[in-house]
mmCIF file of C-alpha atoms in Angstrom:
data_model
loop_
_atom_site.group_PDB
_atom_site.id
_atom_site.type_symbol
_atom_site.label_atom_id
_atom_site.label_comp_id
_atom_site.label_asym_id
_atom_site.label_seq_id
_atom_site.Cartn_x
_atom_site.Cartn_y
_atom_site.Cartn_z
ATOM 1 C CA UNK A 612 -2.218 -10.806 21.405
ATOM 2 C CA UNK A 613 -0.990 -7.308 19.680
ATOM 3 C CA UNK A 614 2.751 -9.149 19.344
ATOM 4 C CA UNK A 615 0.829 -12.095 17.702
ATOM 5 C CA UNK A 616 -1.210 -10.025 15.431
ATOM 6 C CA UNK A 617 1.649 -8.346 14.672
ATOM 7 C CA UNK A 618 3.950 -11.400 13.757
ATOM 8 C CA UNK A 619 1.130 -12.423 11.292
ATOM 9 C CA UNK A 620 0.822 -8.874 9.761
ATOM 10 C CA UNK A 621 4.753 -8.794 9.221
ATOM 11 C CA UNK A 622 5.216 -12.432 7.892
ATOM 12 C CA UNK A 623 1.802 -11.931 5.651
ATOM 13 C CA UNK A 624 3.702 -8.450 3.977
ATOM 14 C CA UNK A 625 7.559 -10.004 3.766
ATOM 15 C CA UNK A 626 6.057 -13.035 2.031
ATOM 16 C CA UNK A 627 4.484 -11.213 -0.763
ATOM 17 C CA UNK A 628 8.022 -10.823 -2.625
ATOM 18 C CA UNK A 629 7.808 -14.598 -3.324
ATOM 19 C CA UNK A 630 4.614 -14.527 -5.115
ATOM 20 C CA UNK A 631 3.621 -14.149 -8.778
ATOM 21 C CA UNK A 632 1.526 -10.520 -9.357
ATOM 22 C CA UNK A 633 -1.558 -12.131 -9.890
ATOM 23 C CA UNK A 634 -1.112 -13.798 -6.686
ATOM 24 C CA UNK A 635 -0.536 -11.018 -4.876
ATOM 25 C CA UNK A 636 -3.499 -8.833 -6.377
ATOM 26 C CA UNK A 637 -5.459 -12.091 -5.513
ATOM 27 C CA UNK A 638 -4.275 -12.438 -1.618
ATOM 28 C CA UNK A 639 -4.110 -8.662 -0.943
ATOM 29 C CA UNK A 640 -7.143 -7.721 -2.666
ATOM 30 C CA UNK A 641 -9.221 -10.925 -1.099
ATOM 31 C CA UNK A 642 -7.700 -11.210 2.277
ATOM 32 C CA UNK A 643 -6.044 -7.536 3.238
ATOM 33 C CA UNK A 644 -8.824 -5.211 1.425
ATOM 34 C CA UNK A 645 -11.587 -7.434 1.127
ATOM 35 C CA UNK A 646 -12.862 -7.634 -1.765
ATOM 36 C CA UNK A 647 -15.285 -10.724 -3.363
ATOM 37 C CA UNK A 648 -13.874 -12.806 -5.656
ATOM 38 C CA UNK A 649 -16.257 -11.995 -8.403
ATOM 39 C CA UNK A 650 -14.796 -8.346 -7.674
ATOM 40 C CA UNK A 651 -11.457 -9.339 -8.203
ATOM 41 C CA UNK A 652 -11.951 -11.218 -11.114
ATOM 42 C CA UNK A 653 -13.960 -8.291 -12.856
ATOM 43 C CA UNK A 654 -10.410 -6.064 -11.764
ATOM 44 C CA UNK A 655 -7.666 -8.900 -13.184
ATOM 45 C CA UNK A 656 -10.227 -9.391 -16.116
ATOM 46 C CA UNK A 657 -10.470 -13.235 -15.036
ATOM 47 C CA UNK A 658 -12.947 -16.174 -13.801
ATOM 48 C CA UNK A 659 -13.755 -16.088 -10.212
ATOM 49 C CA UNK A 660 -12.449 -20.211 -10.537
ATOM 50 C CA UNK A 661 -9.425 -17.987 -11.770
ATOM 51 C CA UNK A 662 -8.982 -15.762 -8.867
ATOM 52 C CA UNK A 663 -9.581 -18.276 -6.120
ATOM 53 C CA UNK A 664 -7.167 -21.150 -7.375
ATOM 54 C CA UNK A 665 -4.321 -18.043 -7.149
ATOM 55 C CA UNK A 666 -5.303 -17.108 -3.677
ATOM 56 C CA UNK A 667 -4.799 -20.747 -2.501
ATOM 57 C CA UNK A 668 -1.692 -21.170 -4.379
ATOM 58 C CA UNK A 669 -0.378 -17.565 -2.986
ATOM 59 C CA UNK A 670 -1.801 -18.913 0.826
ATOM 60 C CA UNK A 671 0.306 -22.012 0.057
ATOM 61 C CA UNK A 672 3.276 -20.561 -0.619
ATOM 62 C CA UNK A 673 3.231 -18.031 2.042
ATOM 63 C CA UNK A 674 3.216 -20.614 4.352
ATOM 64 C CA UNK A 675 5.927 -22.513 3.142
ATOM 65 C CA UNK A 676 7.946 -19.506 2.640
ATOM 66 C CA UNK A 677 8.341 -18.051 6.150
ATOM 67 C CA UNK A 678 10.512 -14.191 7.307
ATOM 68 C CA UNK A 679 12.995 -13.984 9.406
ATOM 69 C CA UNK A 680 11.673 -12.913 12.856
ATOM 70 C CA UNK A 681 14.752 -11.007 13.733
ATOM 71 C CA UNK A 682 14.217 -8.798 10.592
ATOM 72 C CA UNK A 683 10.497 -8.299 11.475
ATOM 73 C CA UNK A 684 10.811 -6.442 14.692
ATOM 74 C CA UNK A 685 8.197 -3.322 14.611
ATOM 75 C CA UNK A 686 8.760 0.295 16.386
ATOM 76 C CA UNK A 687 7.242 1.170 19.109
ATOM 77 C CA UNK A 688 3.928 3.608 18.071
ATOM 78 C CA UNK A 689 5.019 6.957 19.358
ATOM 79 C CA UNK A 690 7.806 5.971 16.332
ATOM 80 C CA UNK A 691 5.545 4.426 14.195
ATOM 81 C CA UNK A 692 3.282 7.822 14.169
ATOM 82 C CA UNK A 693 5.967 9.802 13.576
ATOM 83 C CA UNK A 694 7.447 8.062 10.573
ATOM 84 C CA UNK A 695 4.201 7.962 9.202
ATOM 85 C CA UNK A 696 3.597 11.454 9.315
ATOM 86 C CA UNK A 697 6.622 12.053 8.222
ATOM 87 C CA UNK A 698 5.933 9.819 5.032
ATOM 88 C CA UNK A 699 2.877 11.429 4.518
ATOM 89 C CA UNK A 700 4.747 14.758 3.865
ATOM 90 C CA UNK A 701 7.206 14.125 1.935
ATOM 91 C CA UNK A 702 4.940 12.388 -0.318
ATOM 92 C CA UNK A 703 2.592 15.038 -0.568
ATOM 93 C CA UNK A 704 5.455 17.682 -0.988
ATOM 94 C CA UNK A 705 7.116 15.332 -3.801
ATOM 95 C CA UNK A 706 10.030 15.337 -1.408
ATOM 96 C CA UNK A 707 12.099 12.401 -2.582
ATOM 97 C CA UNK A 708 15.240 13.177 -1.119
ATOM 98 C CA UNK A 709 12.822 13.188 2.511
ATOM 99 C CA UNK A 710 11.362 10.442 1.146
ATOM 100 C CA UNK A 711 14.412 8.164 0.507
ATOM 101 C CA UNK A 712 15.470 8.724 4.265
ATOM 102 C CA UNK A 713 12.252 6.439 5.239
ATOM 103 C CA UNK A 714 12.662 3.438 3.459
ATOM 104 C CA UNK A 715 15.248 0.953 3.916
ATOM 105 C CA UNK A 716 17.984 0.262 1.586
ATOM 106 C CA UNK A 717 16.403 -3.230 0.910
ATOM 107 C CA UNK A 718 12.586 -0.990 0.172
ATOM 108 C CA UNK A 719 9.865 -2.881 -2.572
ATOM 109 C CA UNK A 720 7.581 -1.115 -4.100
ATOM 110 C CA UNK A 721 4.458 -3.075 -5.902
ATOM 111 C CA UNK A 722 1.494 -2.212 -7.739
ATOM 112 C CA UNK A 723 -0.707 -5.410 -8.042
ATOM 113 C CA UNK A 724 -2.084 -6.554 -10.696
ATOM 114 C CA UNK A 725 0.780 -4.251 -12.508
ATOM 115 C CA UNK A 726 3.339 -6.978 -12.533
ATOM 116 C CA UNK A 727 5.992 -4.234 -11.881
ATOM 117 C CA UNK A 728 7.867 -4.755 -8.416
ATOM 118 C CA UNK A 729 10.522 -1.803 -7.281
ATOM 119 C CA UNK A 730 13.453 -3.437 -4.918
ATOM 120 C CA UNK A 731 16.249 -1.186 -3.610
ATOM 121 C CA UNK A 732 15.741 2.679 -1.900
ATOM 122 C CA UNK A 733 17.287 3.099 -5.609
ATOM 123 C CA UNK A 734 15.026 2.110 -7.893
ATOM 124 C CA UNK A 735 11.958 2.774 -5.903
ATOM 125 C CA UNK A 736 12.287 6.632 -5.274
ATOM 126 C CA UNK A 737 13.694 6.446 -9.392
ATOM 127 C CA UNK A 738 10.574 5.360 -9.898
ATOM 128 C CA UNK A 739 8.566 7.478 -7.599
ATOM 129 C CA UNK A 740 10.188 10.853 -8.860
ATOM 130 C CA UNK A 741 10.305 9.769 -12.478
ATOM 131 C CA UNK A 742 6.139 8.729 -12.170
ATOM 132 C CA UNK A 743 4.741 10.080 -9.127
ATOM 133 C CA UNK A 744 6.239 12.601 -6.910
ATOM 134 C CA UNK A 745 6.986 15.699 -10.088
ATOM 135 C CA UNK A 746 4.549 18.538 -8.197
ATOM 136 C CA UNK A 747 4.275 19.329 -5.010
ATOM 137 C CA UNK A 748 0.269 19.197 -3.967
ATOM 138 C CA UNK A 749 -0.374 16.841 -6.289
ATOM 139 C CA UNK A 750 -1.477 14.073 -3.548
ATOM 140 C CA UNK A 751 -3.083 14.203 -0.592
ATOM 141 C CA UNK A 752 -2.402 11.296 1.980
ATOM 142 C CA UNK A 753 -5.247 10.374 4.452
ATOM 143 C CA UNK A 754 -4.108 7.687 7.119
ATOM 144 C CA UNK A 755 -6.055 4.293 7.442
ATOM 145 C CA UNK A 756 -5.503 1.079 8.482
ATOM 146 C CA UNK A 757 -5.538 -2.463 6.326
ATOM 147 C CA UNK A 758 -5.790 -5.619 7.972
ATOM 148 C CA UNK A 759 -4.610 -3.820 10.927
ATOM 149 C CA UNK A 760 -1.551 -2.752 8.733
ATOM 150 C CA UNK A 761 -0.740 1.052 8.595
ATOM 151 C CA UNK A 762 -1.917 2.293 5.434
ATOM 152 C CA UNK A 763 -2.867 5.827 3.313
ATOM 153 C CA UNK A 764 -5.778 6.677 1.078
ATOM 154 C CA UNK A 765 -4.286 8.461 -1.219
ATOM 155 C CA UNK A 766 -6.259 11.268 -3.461
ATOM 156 C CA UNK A 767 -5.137 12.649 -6.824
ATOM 157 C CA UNK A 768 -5.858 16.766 -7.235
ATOM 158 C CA UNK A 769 -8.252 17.670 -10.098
ATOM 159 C CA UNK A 770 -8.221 21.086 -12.324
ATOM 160 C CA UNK A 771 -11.260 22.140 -10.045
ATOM 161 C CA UNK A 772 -9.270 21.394 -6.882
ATOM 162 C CA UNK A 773 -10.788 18.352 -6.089
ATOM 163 C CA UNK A 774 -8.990 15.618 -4.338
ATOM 164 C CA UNK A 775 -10.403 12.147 -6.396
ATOM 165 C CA UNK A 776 -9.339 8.817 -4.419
ATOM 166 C CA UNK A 777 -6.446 7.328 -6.622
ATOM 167 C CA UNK A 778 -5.217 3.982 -4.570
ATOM 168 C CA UNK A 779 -4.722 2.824 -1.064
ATOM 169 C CA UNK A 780 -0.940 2.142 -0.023
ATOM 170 C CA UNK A 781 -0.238 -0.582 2.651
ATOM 171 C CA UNK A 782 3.099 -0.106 4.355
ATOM 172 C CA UNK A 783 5.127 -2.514 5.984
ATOM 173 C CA UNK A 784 7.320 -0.830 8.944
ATOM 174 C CA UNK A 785 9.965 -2.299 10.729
ATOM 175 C CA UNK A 786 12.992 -0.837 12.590
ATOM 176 C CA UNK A 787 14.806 1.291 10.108
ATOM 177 C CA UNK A 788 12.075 2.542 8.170
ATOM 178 C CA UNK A 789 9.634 1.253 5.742
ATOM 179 C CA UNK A 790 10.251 -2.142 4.123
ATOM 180 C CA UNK A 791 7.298 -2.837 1.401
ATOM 181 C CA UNK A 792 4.366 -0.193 0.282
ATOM 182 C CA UNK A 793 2.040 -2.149 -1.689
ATOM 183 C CA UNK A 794 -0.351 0.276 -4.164
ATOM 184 C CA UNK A 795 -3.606 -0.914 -5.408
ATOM 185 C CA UNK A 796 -4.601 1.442 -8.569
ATOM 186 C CA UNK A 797 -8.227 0.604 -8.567
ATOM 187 C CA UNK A 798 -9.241 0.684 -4.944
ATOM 188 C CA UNK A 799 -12.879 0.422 -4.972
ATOM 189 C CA UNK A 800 -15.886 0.887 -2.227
ATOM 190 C CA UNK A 801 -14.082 3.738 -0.194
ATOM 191 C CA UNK A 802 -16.758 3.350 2.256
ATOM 192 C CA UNK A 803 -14.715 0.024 3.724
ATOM 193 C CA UNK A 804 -12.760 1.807 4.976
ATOM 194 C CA UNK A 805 -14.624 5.051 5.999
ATOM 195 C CA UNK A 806 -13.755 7.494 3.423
ATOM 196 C CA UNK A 807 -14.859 9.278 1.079
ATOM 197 C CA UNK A 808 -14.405 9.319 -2.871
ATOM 198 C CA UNK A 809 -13.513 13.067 -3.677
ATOM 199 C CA UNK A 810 -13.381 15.907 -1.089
ATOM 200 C CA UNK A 811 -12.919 19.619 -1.504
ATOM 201 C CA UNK A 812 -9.265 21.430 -1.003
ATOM 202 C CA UNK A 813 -10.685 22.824 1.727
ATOM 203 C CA UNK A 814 -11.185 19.325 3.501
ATOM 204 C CA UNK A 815 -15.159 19.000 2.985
ATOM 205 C CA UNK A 816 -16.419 15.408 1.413
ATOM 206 C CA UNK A 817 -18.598 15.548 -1.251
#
C-alpha cells in the first residue's frame, strides 16, 4: 500500500509539467491542499464553473499523460530525512551553491497561478538567488506533509522578528535529489495543516 500511494504521489507531481498554470493552481490547490472551489476561484479571480471545468481538464490530461516508472523511484526515508533537512538549511541560510547540490539537473520550479515555470538546476537556483535566497535568516522552513507529499511551510521574517507564513512548498523527491517544488504564494487556512500563521523568533506561536 505505501509503494502504491507512492506511485500515485510521483505520477500526480511529474504530470504537472504538462498542464496549463491555471490547471495546475486548480488540481494542486483542489486536490493536494484542499481547498473549495469557491476558494480557488476567489484566489485565480474566476467562476467556481471556471475552476472546476480546469480541474477536470488537468485530471484528464494527467491521466493520459503518464511518468516513467523507472524515473520515479523514491529514497528510502532515513535518505529522504536527510535531504530534507538538508534543503531546509540551505534555504534558510540562502545557500544556493548547497542548494543546487539537491536538485537534479532536470529540477522545475512553479508558482501556480504565477504562470512562471523554472526547468533546469540552472535557471531555478538563477531564479532563487536573483528573488529569494539574498539574506541569510530571511526564511524559516517548518516541515509538513501534502497529500502525503513531503512539503515546508515556509515563513517570511518581519522588522519585529516575526516569522509571517509566506507559502507552502511541495517537493517531489526521487533518487538524485529533488525533481519539482511547487510554491503556492497565497496559502490560506494554516490550521489544515496544523500550523500556525506568525510565530515569534524565539519559536512561540502567536
Amino acid at each position: 500500500m505505501v509503494s502504491h500511494r507512492s506511485t500515485i504521489r510521483l505520477a500526480f507531481i511529474a504530470a504537472l509539467q504538462h498542464l496549463s498554470a491555471r490547471q495546475r493552481a486548480a488540481l494542486v490547490l483542489r486536490d493536494v491542499l484542499g481547498w473549495r472551489a469557491s476558494e480557488v476561484a476567489t484566489m485565480l479571480d474566476t467562476t467556481t464553473a471556471a475552476v472546476n471545468s480546469a480541474l477536470q481538464r488537468a485530471r484528464t490530461q494527467l491521466a493520459a499523460a503518464g511518468p516513467v516508472p523507472d524515473e520515479l523511484s523514491e529514497p528510502d526515508e532515513p535518505g529522504i530525512r536527510t535531504l530534507l533537512d538538508r534543503y531546509a538549511a540551505a534555504f534558510e541560510h540562502a545557500d544556493v551553491r548547497g542548494l543546487a547540490e539537491l536538485l537534479r539537473a532536470e529540477v522545475e520550479f512553479g508558482m501556480p497561478p504565477v504562470p512562471a515555470w523554472y526547468s533546469g538546476r540552472e535557471a531555478v537556483c538563477e531564479f532563487l538567488a536573483d528573488n529569494v535566497l539574498r539574506t541569510p535568516g530571511r526564511w524559516r522552513m517548518v516541515p509538513i506533509r501534502a497529500n502525503e507529499s513531503p512539503a515546508f511551510a515556509v515563513y517570511e521574517r518581519e522588522p519585529d522578528d516575526t516569522y509571517r507564513l509566506f507559502c507552502i512548498q511541495v517537493l517531489s523527491v526521487v533518487e538524485g535529489g529533488v525533481a519539482r517544488v511547487v510554491t503556492f504564494l497565497a496559502p490560506g487556512r494554516p490550521e489544515r495543516f496544523g500550523i500556525p500563521e506568525t510565530f515569534t523568533a524565539a519559536g512561540r506561536s502567536d
